[in-house]
Amino acid sequence: MKETFKPKYELTMYNSLTREKQVFQSLIAGRVGMYVCGPTVYNEVHLGNCRTFVSFDLIYRYLLFLGYKIRYVRNITDVGHLVGDVDTGEEGKIAKQARLEQLEPMEVVQKYTNLFKSVLGQLNNLPPSIEPTATGHIIEQIEMVQQILDNGYGYETNGSVYFDTQKLITEEDIYGNLSGKKQDDLLTETRDDLKNQSEKRHASDFAIWIKAGEHDIMKWSSPWSVGFPGWHLECSAMSTKYLGKEFDIHGGGMDLQFPHHENEIAQNVGACGCQPVRYWMHTNMLELNGKKMSKSTGNSILPAELFAGSNAILSKAYSPMAVRFFMLQAHYRSVLNITEKGLADAEKAYTKLLEAYHTLQQLKHTGEAQPTEDDDQINKLLDMAFDAMNDDFNTAMALAKLNVIIPKIKALHKGRLAITAISEATLDRMKEVFHTFIFDIFGLVDEAGANTASDSTGGDTSNLVDEVMQVVLQLRQAAKDQKDWTTSDLIRDQLQAIGVTVKDGKEGATWSKKD
Ligand code: AMP
Ligand code: ZN
């Protein structure tokens, strides 16, 4: 029987290739293949890099919430544009860092890979399903170069292999569409700064295999020379290997549109004969002092400096969740400028949201409900929060809608608004939706735990209990997914026996405890 799948909501997303918002339809019902370009690991990631990875974590989390099974691949660039310049003798980035730190090159790679994962862990990013390295996929990259040559899209000069962009530009009108570059720009483009221009037939051609020079420490045998793959090749080879010739989503920062992603498309068309990606997604830049945060210009802040308050622009430390909250207050396609005031405001808003959440969880419905317009308003705002997410993952708007509900939670708590003004179903829905948004969709962690509760009636909703209950509910869900009804019912009944009621709702299961 054909698999039927209906996501919780219909999702629209902006596709950088078509330059319009499109309703998302995955290639295979209920499944999503997503590839995001990962970090270059020769030094620490800065906060700008983190913005891109947090944005894709939010996208990943929302797709999970909608019910998709996702294979999320994010590579580690440990070769490619990290190598030196054969002609000028310029030292490669990894080699240079190894010399400076007196480490083996692979120690440099491991050290900064570990640091990268640890920072993203602090920011509560979920790990991808596969995290392949470029150096672990040299064979696949050599095979792809060969396919490109066999299909007539490449040529070899002095042991290096170049992608011939001419055919894609003039005959097939494929090259330049993602970045919006015009033919003339492309033909005079000289971005491939790795190699002697005289080896290329056209200025826009780019290297897919590079013959190593004496300064290059990372090199492999190939049919053309002892050398290394061009930077763009790893993502084409690894996305094809793990997600297929055609897959759903490819992401990265906007600065990767050209040349990196444009060249990825060219390579896939050249090797596999088809456009690889259905939806291209690009995040906008994090700026500092009105300029793109960047390693090379020195205009950057490291996450560790922010968490420790040790950067000169900061008067104090900001926790990982304040930083994550700061990021989700902006839509991923907007520029975000980091300032101390912005961080301080985010910190306050994060605390306010968590306090409201704890207050909400303590509210109990009593008496005969006579729903007023507040009931209606709350339900509309909750709907609008989801509408915002379904409209190209607008976390900023979703958050704004939840924020409008916060004064009502306070009013209900203080008795200024009678609990009977809303129905029990609305109260339950508020609890469920706030929980889902804060922890599952926004991926926030309650850093202050029970201390953030605005009211200290009873310790039942302490942070630890909340977290343990989430684990229990996840185990129950796993049992349900396996159709193991005995276990899922047993968990529910045992919880009921200790006064904990589990309710299954559209947005997931929630729990409440009777006094
Ligand atoms: P890199 O390690 O330089 O290859 O960058 C890793 C990811 O961070 C890429 O997707 C870049 O587009 C992204 N990135 C780099 N700088 C910024 C920035 N200032 N703001 C947002 N994303 C960035
Ligand atoms: Zn890439």
Coordinates of C-alpha atoms and ligand atoms in Angstrom, one line a residue:
M1 CA 0.0 0.0 0.0
K2 CA 1.3 3.5 -0.8
E3 CA 2.5 5.4 2.2
T4 CA 0.3 8.3 3.1
F5 CA 1.7 11.2 5.1
K6 CA 0.2 14.5 6.1
P7 CA 2.3 17.0 8.0
K8 CA 0.8 18.7 11.0
Y9 CA 0.6 21.9 8.9
E10 CA 1.3 22.9 5.4
L11 CA 4.7 24.7 5.2
T12 CA 5.8 27.4 2.8
M13 CA 9.5 28.2 2.4
Y14 CA 11.5 30.7 0.4
N15 CA 13.6 29.0 -2.3
S16 CA 16.7 31.0 -3.2
L17 CA 16.8 29.4 -6.7
T18 CA 13.3 30.4 -7.8
R19 CA 13.3 33.6 -5.6
E20 CA 9.8 32.9 -4.3
K21 CA 8.0 31.2 -1.4
Q22 CA 6.8 27.8 -2.3
V23 CA 4.7 25.2 -0.6
F24 CA 7.1 22.5 0.7
Q25 CA 6.6 19.1 -0.8
S26 CA 9.2 16.5 0.0
L27 CA 10.4 14.1 -2.7
I28 CA 9.3 11.1 -0.7
A29 CA 6.2 11.4 1.4
G30 CA 7.0 12.0 5.1
R31 CA 10.8 12.1 4.6
V32 CA 13.2 15.0 4.1
G33 CA 16.8 15.0 3.0
M34 CA 18.6 18.1 4.1
Y35 CA 22.2 19.1 3.6
V36 CA 23.8 22.1 5.3
C37 CA 27.4 23.2 4.6
G38 CA 29.4 22.8 7.7
P39 CA 32.3 24.6 9.2
T40 CA 35.9 24.9 8.1
V41 CA 37.9 23.5 11.1
Y42 CA 41.2 25.3 11.3
N43 CA 40.1 27.7 14.1
E44 CA 37.2 28.4 16.4
V45 CA 33.8 29.2 14.9
H46 CA 32.6 32.7 15.5
L47 CA 29.2 33.8 16.4
G48 CA 28.2 34.5 12.8
N49 CA 28.8 30.9 11.9
C50 CA 26.7 29.9 14.9
R51 CA 23.9 32.0 13.6
T52 CA 23.7 30.0 10.5
F53 CA 23.9 26.7 12.3
V54 CA 21.2 27.8 14.9
S55 CA 19.0 28.9 12.0
F56 CA 19.2 25.5 10.4
D57 CA 18.6 23.9 13.8
L58 CA 15.4 25.8 14.1
I59 CA 14.4 24.7 10.6
Y60 CA 15.3 21.1 11.4
R61 CA 13.4 21.2 14.7
Y62 CA 10.3 22.6 13.0
L63 CA 10.4 19.9 10.3
L64 CA 10.6 17.3 13.0
F65 CA 7.7 18.9 14.8
L66 CA 5.7 18.7 11.5
G67 CA 6.2 15.0 11.6
Y68 CA 8.9 14.4 9.0
K69 CA 11.6 11.8 9.3
I70 CA 14.7 13.7 8.4
R71 CA 18.2 12.7 7.2
Y72 CA 20.2 15.8 8.1
V73 CA 23.7 15.8 6.7
R74 CA 26.2 18.5 7.7
N75 CA 29.8 18.2 6.6
I76 CA 33.1 19.1 8.2
T77 CA 35.4 20.8 5.8
D78 CA 38.9 19.6 6.7
V79 CA 40.4 19.9 3.2
G80 CA 39.5 21.9 0.0
H81 CA 39.8 25.7 0.4
L82 CA 42.0 25.1 3.4
V83 CA 45.0 24.1 1.3
G84 CA 47.8 26.4 0.3
D85 CA 48.4 28.1 -3.0
V86 CA 50.5 26.0 -5.3
D87 CA 51.7 28.9 -7.3
T88 CA 52.5 31.5 -4.7
G89 CA 53.6 28.9 -2.1
E90 CA 51.2 30.4 0.4
E91 CA 50.8 28.1 3.4
G92 CA 47.5 26.3 3.8
K93 CA 45.3 27.3 6.7
I94 CA 45.5 24.0 8.5
A95 CA 49.2 23.7 8.0
K96 CA 49.7 27.3 9.3
Q97 CA 47.6 26.6 12.4
A98 CA 49.5 23.4 13.0
R99 CA 52.8 25.2 12.8
L100 CA 51.5 28.0 15.1
E101 CA 50.1 25.6 17.7
Q102 CA 52.8 23.0 17.2
L103 CA 50.2 20.3 16.5
E104 CA 49.8 17.7 13.8
P105 CA 47.4 18.9 11.0
M106 CA 44.8 16.2 12.0
E107 CA 45.1 17.4 15.6
V108 CA 44.1 20.9 14.5
V109 CA 41.1 19.4 12.6
Q110 CA 40.1 17.3 15.6
K111 CA 40.5 20.1 18.1
Y112 CA 38.4 22.6 16.2
T113 CA 35.8 19.9 15.3
N114 CA 35.4 19.1 19.0
L115 CA 35.1 22.8 19.9
F116 CA 32.6 23.3 17.2
K117 CA 30.4 20.5 18.4
S118 CA 30.7 21.6 22.0
V119 CA 29.7 25.2 21.2
L120 CA 26.6 24.0 19.2
G121 CA 25.8 21.7 22.1
Q122 CA 25.9 24.7 24.5
L123 CA 23.5 26.5 22.1
N124 CA 21.3 23.4 22.3
N125 CA 21.5 22.5 18.6
L126 CA 20.5 18.9 17.8
P127 CA 23.2 16.9 16.2
P128 CA 22.8 16.1 12.5
S129 CA 22.1 12.5 11.4
I130 CA 25.4 12.3 9.5
E131 CA 28.5 14.5 9.9
P132 CA 30.9 13.4 7.1
T133 CA 34.3 14.8 6.6
A134 CA 35.8 15.9 3.3
T135 CA 39.0 13.8 3.9
G136 CA 36.9 10.7 4.6
H137 CA 35.3 11.0 1.1
I138 CA 38.3 11.4 -1.3
I139 CA 37.3 8.3 -3.3
E140 CA 33.8 9.6 -3.9
Q141 CA 35.2 13.0 -4.9
I142 CA 37.7 11.4 -7.4
E143 CA 34.8 9.3 -8.8
M144 CA 32.8 12.5 -9.3
V145 CA 35.6 14.2 -11.1
Q146 CA 35.8 11.2 -13.4
Q147 CA 32.1 11.3 -14.1
I148 CA 32.3 15.0 -14.9
L149 CA 35.2 14.3 -17.3
D150 CA 33.4 11.4 -18.9
N151 CA 30.3 13.5 -19.5
G152 CA 32.3 16.2 -21.2
Y153 CA 32.0 18.9 -18.5
G154 CA 35.6 19.0 -17.5
Y155 CA 39.2 19.1 -18.8
E156 CA 42.6 18.4 -17.5
T157 CA 45.6 20.7 -17.6
N158 CA 48.9 19.8 -16.1
G159 CA 47.5 17.3 -13.6
S160 CA 44.7 19.6 -12.5
V161 CA 41.1 19.2 -13.6
Y162 CA 38.7 22.1 -14.2
F163 CA 35.0 22.4 -14.6
D164 CA 34.1 23.7 -18.0
T165 CA 31.4 26.3 -17.2
Q166 CA 31.0 27.5 -20.8
K167 CA 28.5 24.9 -21.9
L168 CA 26.3 25.5 -18.8
I169 CA 26.4 29.2 -19.4
T170 CA 25.8 29.5 -23.1
E171 CA 24.0 26.3 -24.1
E172 CA 22.1 25.1 -21.0
D173 CA 21.6 28.4 -19.2
I174 CA 22.1 26.7 -15.8
Y175 CA 25.2 28.4 -14.4
G176 CA 24.5 31.7 -12.6
N177 CA 20.8 31.1 -11.9
L178 CA 21.2 30.7 -8.1
S179 CA 23.4 33.7 -7.6
G180 CA 21.7 35.8 -10.2
K181 CA 25.0 36.4 -12.0
K182 CA 24.8 37.5 -15.6
Q183 CA 26.7 35.8 -18.4
D184 CA 29.1 38.7 -18.7
D185 CA 29.9 38.8 -15.0
L186 CA 30.6 35.0 -15.1
L187 CA 32.8 35.1 -18.1
T188 CA 35.0 37.7 -16.4
E189 CA 34.8 36.2 -13.0
T190 CA 38.2 35.4 -11.5
R191 CA 37.2 34.1 -8.1
D192 CA 39.1 30.8 -8.4
D193 CA 42.1 32.2 -6.6
L194 CA 43.6 28.8 -6.0
K195 CA 45.2 28.3 -9.3
N196 CA 47.1 29.7 -12.2
Q197 CA 44.5 31.3 -14.4
S198 CA 46.4 30.3 -17.5
E199 CA 45.4 26.7 -17.0
K200 CA 41.8 27.5 -17.3
R201 CA 40.0 27.9 -20.6
H202 CA 37.5 30.5 -19.3
A203 CA 37.7 32.8 -16.3
S204 CA 34.6 31.3 -14.8
D205 CA 35.9 27.8 -14.8
F206 CA 36.9 26.4 -11.5
A207 CA 39.2 23.6 -10.2
I208 CA 37.7 20.3 -9.2
W209 CA 41.0 18.5 -8.7
I210 CA 44.2 20.4 -8.0
K211 CA 47.7 19.1 -8.4
A212 CA 49.6 19.4 -5.2
G213 CA 52.7 21.6 -4.8
E214 CA 55.6 20.9 -2.5
H215 CA 54.0 23.0 0.3
D216 CA 50.8 21.0 0.4
I217 CA 50.6 18.5 3.2
M218 CA 47.2 17.0 2.5
K219 CA 47.4 15.2 -0.9
W220 CA 46.1 12.0 -2.4
S221 CA 46.8 9.9 -5.5
S222 CA 44.4 10.3 -8.4
P223 CA 44.3 9.4 -12.1
W224 CA 45.5 13.0 -12.9
S225 CA 48.1 13.8 -10.2
V226 CA 48.9 13.6 -6.6
G227 CA 46.7 16.4 -5.4
F228 CA 43.5 17.3 -3.6
P229 CA 39.9 18.1 -4.4
G230 CA 38.6 21.6 -5.2
W231 CA 36.6 23.0 -2.3
H232 CA 33.2 22.8 -3.9
L233 CA 33.5 19.2 -4.7
E234 CA 33.1 17.7 -1.2
C235 CA 29.5 18.9 -0.8
S236 CA 28.4 17.6 -4.2
A237 CA 30.0 14.2 -3.5
M238 CA 28.8 13.8 0.0
S239 CA 25.2 15.1 -0.6
T240 CA 24.9 12.7 -3.5
K241 CA 26.3 9.8 -1.5
Y242 CA 24.0 10.3 1.5
L243 CA 20.9 11.9 0.1
G244 CA 20.9 10.9 -3.6
K245 CA 21.2 12.7 -6.9
E246 CA 18.1 14.8 -6.0
F247 CA 17.1 15.8 -2.5
D248 CA 14.9 18.2 -0.7
I249 CA 16.8 21.0 1.1
H250 CA 20.3 22.4 0.8
G251 CA 21.3 25.2 3.1
G252 CA 24.1 27.5 4.1
G253 CA 24.9 31.2 4.7
M254 CA 24.1 33.6 1.9
D255 CA 27.8 34.2 1.3
L256 CA 28.0 30.6 0.0
Q257 CA 25.6 31.2 -2.9
F258 CA 28.4 32.1 -5.1
P259 CA 30.7 30.6 -5.9
H260 CA 30.2 27.6 -3.6
H261 CA 26.6 26.6 -4.3
E262 CA 26.6 27.7 -7.9
N263 CA 29.5 25.4 -8.4
E264 CA 27.8 22.6 -6.6
I265 CA 24.9 22.8 -9.0
A266 CA 27.3 22.8 -11.9
Q267 CA 29.1 19.7 -10.6
N268 CA 25.9 17.8 -10.0
V269 CA 24.6 18.6 -13.4
G270 CA 27.9 17.6 -14.9
A271 CA 28.2 14.3 -13.0
C272 CA 24.6 13.2 -12.5
G273 CA 22.7 15.1 -15.2
C274 CA 20.2 16.7 -12.9
Q275 CA 19.7 19.7 -10.6
P276 CA 20.4 18.3 -7.1
V277 CA 18.3 20.4 -4.9
R278 CA 14.5 21.2 -4.7
Y279 CA 14.7 24.0 -2.1
W280 CA 17.8 26.1 -1.7
M281 CA 17.8 28.0 1.6
H282 CA 20.2 30.7 2.7
T283 CA 20.5 32.4 6.0
N284 CA 21.4 36.1 6.3
M285 CA 24.5 37.4 8.0
L286 CA 25.2 38.3 11.6
E287 CA 26.9 41.6 11.7
L288 CA 29.1 43.4 14.2
N289 CA 29.5 47.2 13.9
G290 CA 27.4 47.1 10.7
K291 CA 29.8 44.7 8.9
K292 CA 29.6 41.0 8.3
M293 CA 31.1 39.0 11.2
S294 CA 34.1 37.3 9.7
K295 CA 37.2 35.4 10.7
S296 CA 39.5 36.9 8.1
T297 CA 38.7 40.6 8.9
G298 CA 38.9 40.1 12.6
N299 CA 35.4 41.6 13.0
S300 CA 34.2 38.7 15.1
I301 CA 33.2 37.5 18.6
L302 CA 33.7 34.0 19.7
P303 CA 30.9 32.2 21.5
A304 CA 33.2 31.5 24.5
E305 CA 33.9 35.2 24.9
L306 CA 30.2 35.9 25.0
F307 CA 29.5 33.2 27.5
A308 CA 32.4 34.4 29.7
G309 CA 31.8 38.1 29.1
S310 CA 35.4 38.5 28.1
N311 CA 35.0 40.5 24.9
A312 CA 35.7 44.2 25.0
I313 CA 32.2 45.1 23.6
L314 CA 30.5 43.4 26.5
S315 CA 30.1 44.6 30.1
K316 CA 29.0 41.1 31.3
A317 CA 28.5 37.5 30.3
Y318 CA 25.5 36.3 28.3
S319 CA 24.3 32.7 28.7
P320 CA 23.9 30.4 25.7
M321 CA 20.1 30.6 25.9
A322 CA 20.2 34.4 25.9
V323 CA 22.2 34.2 22.7
R324 CA 20.0 31.6 21.1
F325 CA 16.9 33.7 22.0
F326 CA 18.7 36.8 20.5
M327 CA 19.0 34.8 17.3
L328 CA 15.5 33.5 17.1
Q329 CA 14.1 37.0 17.6
A330 CA 15.1 37.7 14.0
H331 CA 13.9 36.0 10.8
Y332 CA 16.7 33.9 9.3
R333 CA 16.7 35.8 6.1
S334 CA 17.1 39.2 7.8
V335 CA 20.5 40.7 8.7
L336 CA 21.1 40.7 12.4
N337 CA 23.4 43.2 14.1
I338 CA 24.8 42.2 17.4
T339 CA 25.0 44.8 20.2
E340 CA 25.2 44.6 23.9
K341 CA 21.7 46.2 24.2
G342 CA 20.3 43.6 21.8
L343 CA 21.7 40.8 24.0
A344 CA 20.5 42.4 27.2
D345 CA 17.0 42.8 25.8
A346 CA 17.0 39.2 24.6
E347 CA 18.1 38.0 28.0
K348 CA 15.2 39.8 29.7
A349 CA 12.7 38.6 27.1
Y350 CA 13.9 35.0 27.5
T351 CA 13.5 35.2 31.3
K352 CA 10.0 36.7 30.9
L353 CA 9.0 33.9 28.5
L354 CA 10.2 31.2 30.9
E355 CA 8.6 32.8 33.9
A356 CA 5.3 33.0 32.0
Y357 CA 5.7 29.3 31.0
H358 CA 6.1 28.3 34.7
T359 CA 3.2 30.4 35.8
L360 CA 1.0 29.0 33.0
Q361 CA 1.8 25.4 34.0
Q362 CA 0.6 26.2 37.5
L363 CA -2.8 27.5 36.4
K364 CA -5.7 25.2 37.2
H365 CA -9.2 25.4 35.8
T366 CA -12.0 25.5 38.3
G367 CA -15.7 26.4 38.0
E368 CA -18.0 26.6 35.1
A369 CA -16.3 28.2 32.0
Q370 CA -18.0 31.0 30.3
P371 CA -15.5 31.8 27.6
T372 CA -15.2 35.5 26.7
E373 CA -13.4 37.1 23.8
D374 CA -10.1 36.5 25.6
D375 CA -10.6 32.8 25.0
D376 CA -11.0 33.5 21.3
Q377 CA -8.1 35.9 21.2
I378 CA -5.8 33.4 22.8
N379 CA -6.7 30.7 20.4
K380 CA -6.2 33.0 17.4
L381 CA -2.8 34.1 18.7
L382 CA -1.7 30.4 19.2
D383 CA -2.9 29.7 15.6
M384 CA -0.9 32.8 14.4
A385 CA 2.2 31.5 16.1
F386 CA 2.0 28.4 14.0
D387 CA 1.0 30.4 10.9
A388 CA 4.2 32.4 11.3
M389 CA 6.3 29.2 11.5
N390 CA 4.5 27.8 8.4
D391 CA 5.4 31.0 6.6
D392 CA 9.1 30.4 5.9
F393 CA 10.0 29.6 9.6
N394 CA 9.3 33.0 10.9
T395 CA 10.5 32.5 14.5
A396 CA 10.5 36.3 15.2
M397 CA 6.8 36.6 14.4
A398 CA 5.8 33.4 16.2
L399 CA 7.6 34.7 19.3
A400 CA 5.8 38.0 19.0
K401 CA 2.5 36.2 19.0
L402 CA 3.3 34.2 22.1
N403 CA 4.5 37.4 23.8
V404 CA 1.1 39.0 23.3
I405 CA -0.4 36.1 25.4
I406 CA 2.0 36.7 28.3
P407 CA 0.0 39.5 29.9
K408 CA -3.1 37.3 29.8
I409 CA -1.2 34.5 31.6
K410 CA -0.2 37.0 34.3
A411 CA -3.8 38.4 34.5
L412 CA -5.1 34.8 34.9
H413 CA -2.5 34.1 37.6
K414 CA -3.3 37.3 39.6
G415 CA -7.0 36.8 39.2
R416 CA -7.5 40.0 37.2
L417 CA -8.9 37.7 34.5
A418 CA -11.1 35.0 35.8
I419 CA -10.0 31.5 34.9
T420 CA -13.6 30.8 33.8
A421 CA -13.1 33.5 31.0
I422 CA -11.3 30.7 29.1
S423 CA -12.3 27.1 28.6
E424 CA -10.4 24.3 30.1
A425 CA -9.5 23.1 26.6
T426 CA -8.0 26.6 25.9
L427 CA -5.9 26.4 29.1
D428 CA -4.7 23.0 28.2
R429 CA -3.9 24.1 24.7
M430 CA -1.9 27.1 25.9
K431 CA 0.1 24.8 28.2
E432 CA 0.8 22.4 25.4
V433 CA 1.6 25.0 22.7
F434 CA 3.9 27.1 25.0
H435 CA 5.7 23.9 26.0
T436 CA 6.1 22.8 22.4
F437 CA 7.3 26.1 21.1
I438 CA 9.8 26.9 23.9
F439 CA 11.5 23.5 24.2
D440 CA 10.8 21.6 21.0
I441 CA 10.6 24.3 18.3
F442 CA 12.7 27.1 19.7
G443 CA 15.0 24.6 21.3
L444 CA 15.4 26.6 24.5
V445 CA 16.6 25.1 27.8
D446 CA 15.4 26.4 31.1
E447 CA 18.7 27.6 32.4
A448 CA 17.4 28.9 35.7
G449 CA 15.3 25.8 36.4
A450 CA 12.7 26.1 39.1
N451 CA 14.0 29.5 40.1
T452 CA 12.4 31.1 37.2
A453 CA 8.9 30.2 38.5
S454 CA 7.2 33.5 39.4
D455 CA 5.2 31.8 42.1
S456 CA 6.5 29.2 44.5
T457 CA 3.4 27.2 45.2
G458 CA 4.7 23.6 45.4
G459 CA 7.7 22.2 43.8
D460 CA 5.9 19.9 41.4
T461 CA 6.9 21.8 38.2
S462 CA 10.6 22.1 39.0
N463 CA 12.8 22.0 36.0
L464 CA 14.1 18.5 36.7
V465 CA 10.6 17.0 36.9
D466 CA 9.7 18.7 33.7
E467 CA 12.8 17.3 32.0
V468 CA 12.3 13.8 33.4
M469 CA 8.7 13.9 32.2
Q470 CA 9.8 14.9 28.7
V471 CA 12.0 11.8 28.7
V472 CA 9.1 9.6 29.9
L473 CA 6.8 11.1 27.2
Q474 CA 9.4 10.5 24.5
L475 CA 9.8 6.9 25.6
R476 CA 6.0 6.5 25.4
Q477 CA 6.0 8.1 22.0
A478 CA 8.7 5.7 20.8
A479 CA 6.6 2.8 22.0
K480 CA 3.6 4.2 20.1
D481 CA 5.7 4.7 17.0
Q482 CA 6.5 0.9 17.2
K483 CA 2.8 0.2 17.8
D484 CA 3.8 -1.2 21.2
W485 CA 0.5 -0.3 22.8
T486 CA 1.2 -2.5 25.9
T487 CA 4.2 -0.4 26.9
S488 CA 2.6 3.0 25.9
D489 CA -0.5 2.2 27.9
L490 CA 1.5 0.9 30.9
I491 CA 3.5 4.2 31.0
R492 CA 0.2 6.2 30.9
D493 CA -1.5 4.0 33.6
Q494 CA 1.5 4.0 35.9
L495 CA 1.7 7.8 35.7
Q496 CA -2.1 8.0 36.3
A497 CA -1.6 5.9 39.4
I498 CA 0.7 8.5 40.9
G499 CA -1.7 11.3 39.9
V500 CA 0.0 12.4 36.6
T501 CA -2.4 12.6 33.7
V502 CA -1.1 12.4 30.2
K503 CA -3.1 14.0 27.4
D504 CA -2.4 13.4 23.7
G505 CA -2.9 16.5 21.6
K506 CA -2.4 17.6 18.1
E507 CA 1.0 19.2 19.0
G508 CA 2.2 16.3 21.1
A509 CA 1.5 14.8 24.5
T510 CA 1.4 16.9 27.7
W511 CA 1.1 16.0 31.3
S512 CA -0.4 17.5 34.4
K513 CA -0.4 16.6 38.1
K514 CA -3.4 16.6 40.4
D515 CA -2.8 17.9 43.9
Ligands
AMP1 P1 32.8 28.8 7.2 O1 33.4 28.0 8.3 O2 33.5 30.1 7.0 O3 32.7 27.9 5.9 O4 31.3 29.1 7.6 C1 30.4 28.2 8.0 C2 29.0 28.8 7.8 O5 28.9 30.0 8.5 C3 28.7 29.0 6.4 O6 27.3 28.6 6.1 C4 28.7 30.5 6.3 O7 27.9 31.0 5.3 C5 28.3 31.0 7.6 N1 28.7 32.3 8.0 C6 29.9 32.8 7.9 N2 29.9 34.1 8.4 C7 28.7 34.4 8.8 C8 28.0 35.5 9.4 N3 28.7 36.6 9.7 N4 26.7 35.4 9.7 C9 26.0 34.3 9.4 N5 26.6 33.2 8.9 C10 27.9 33.2 8.6
ZN2 ZN 29.2 23.2 1.0

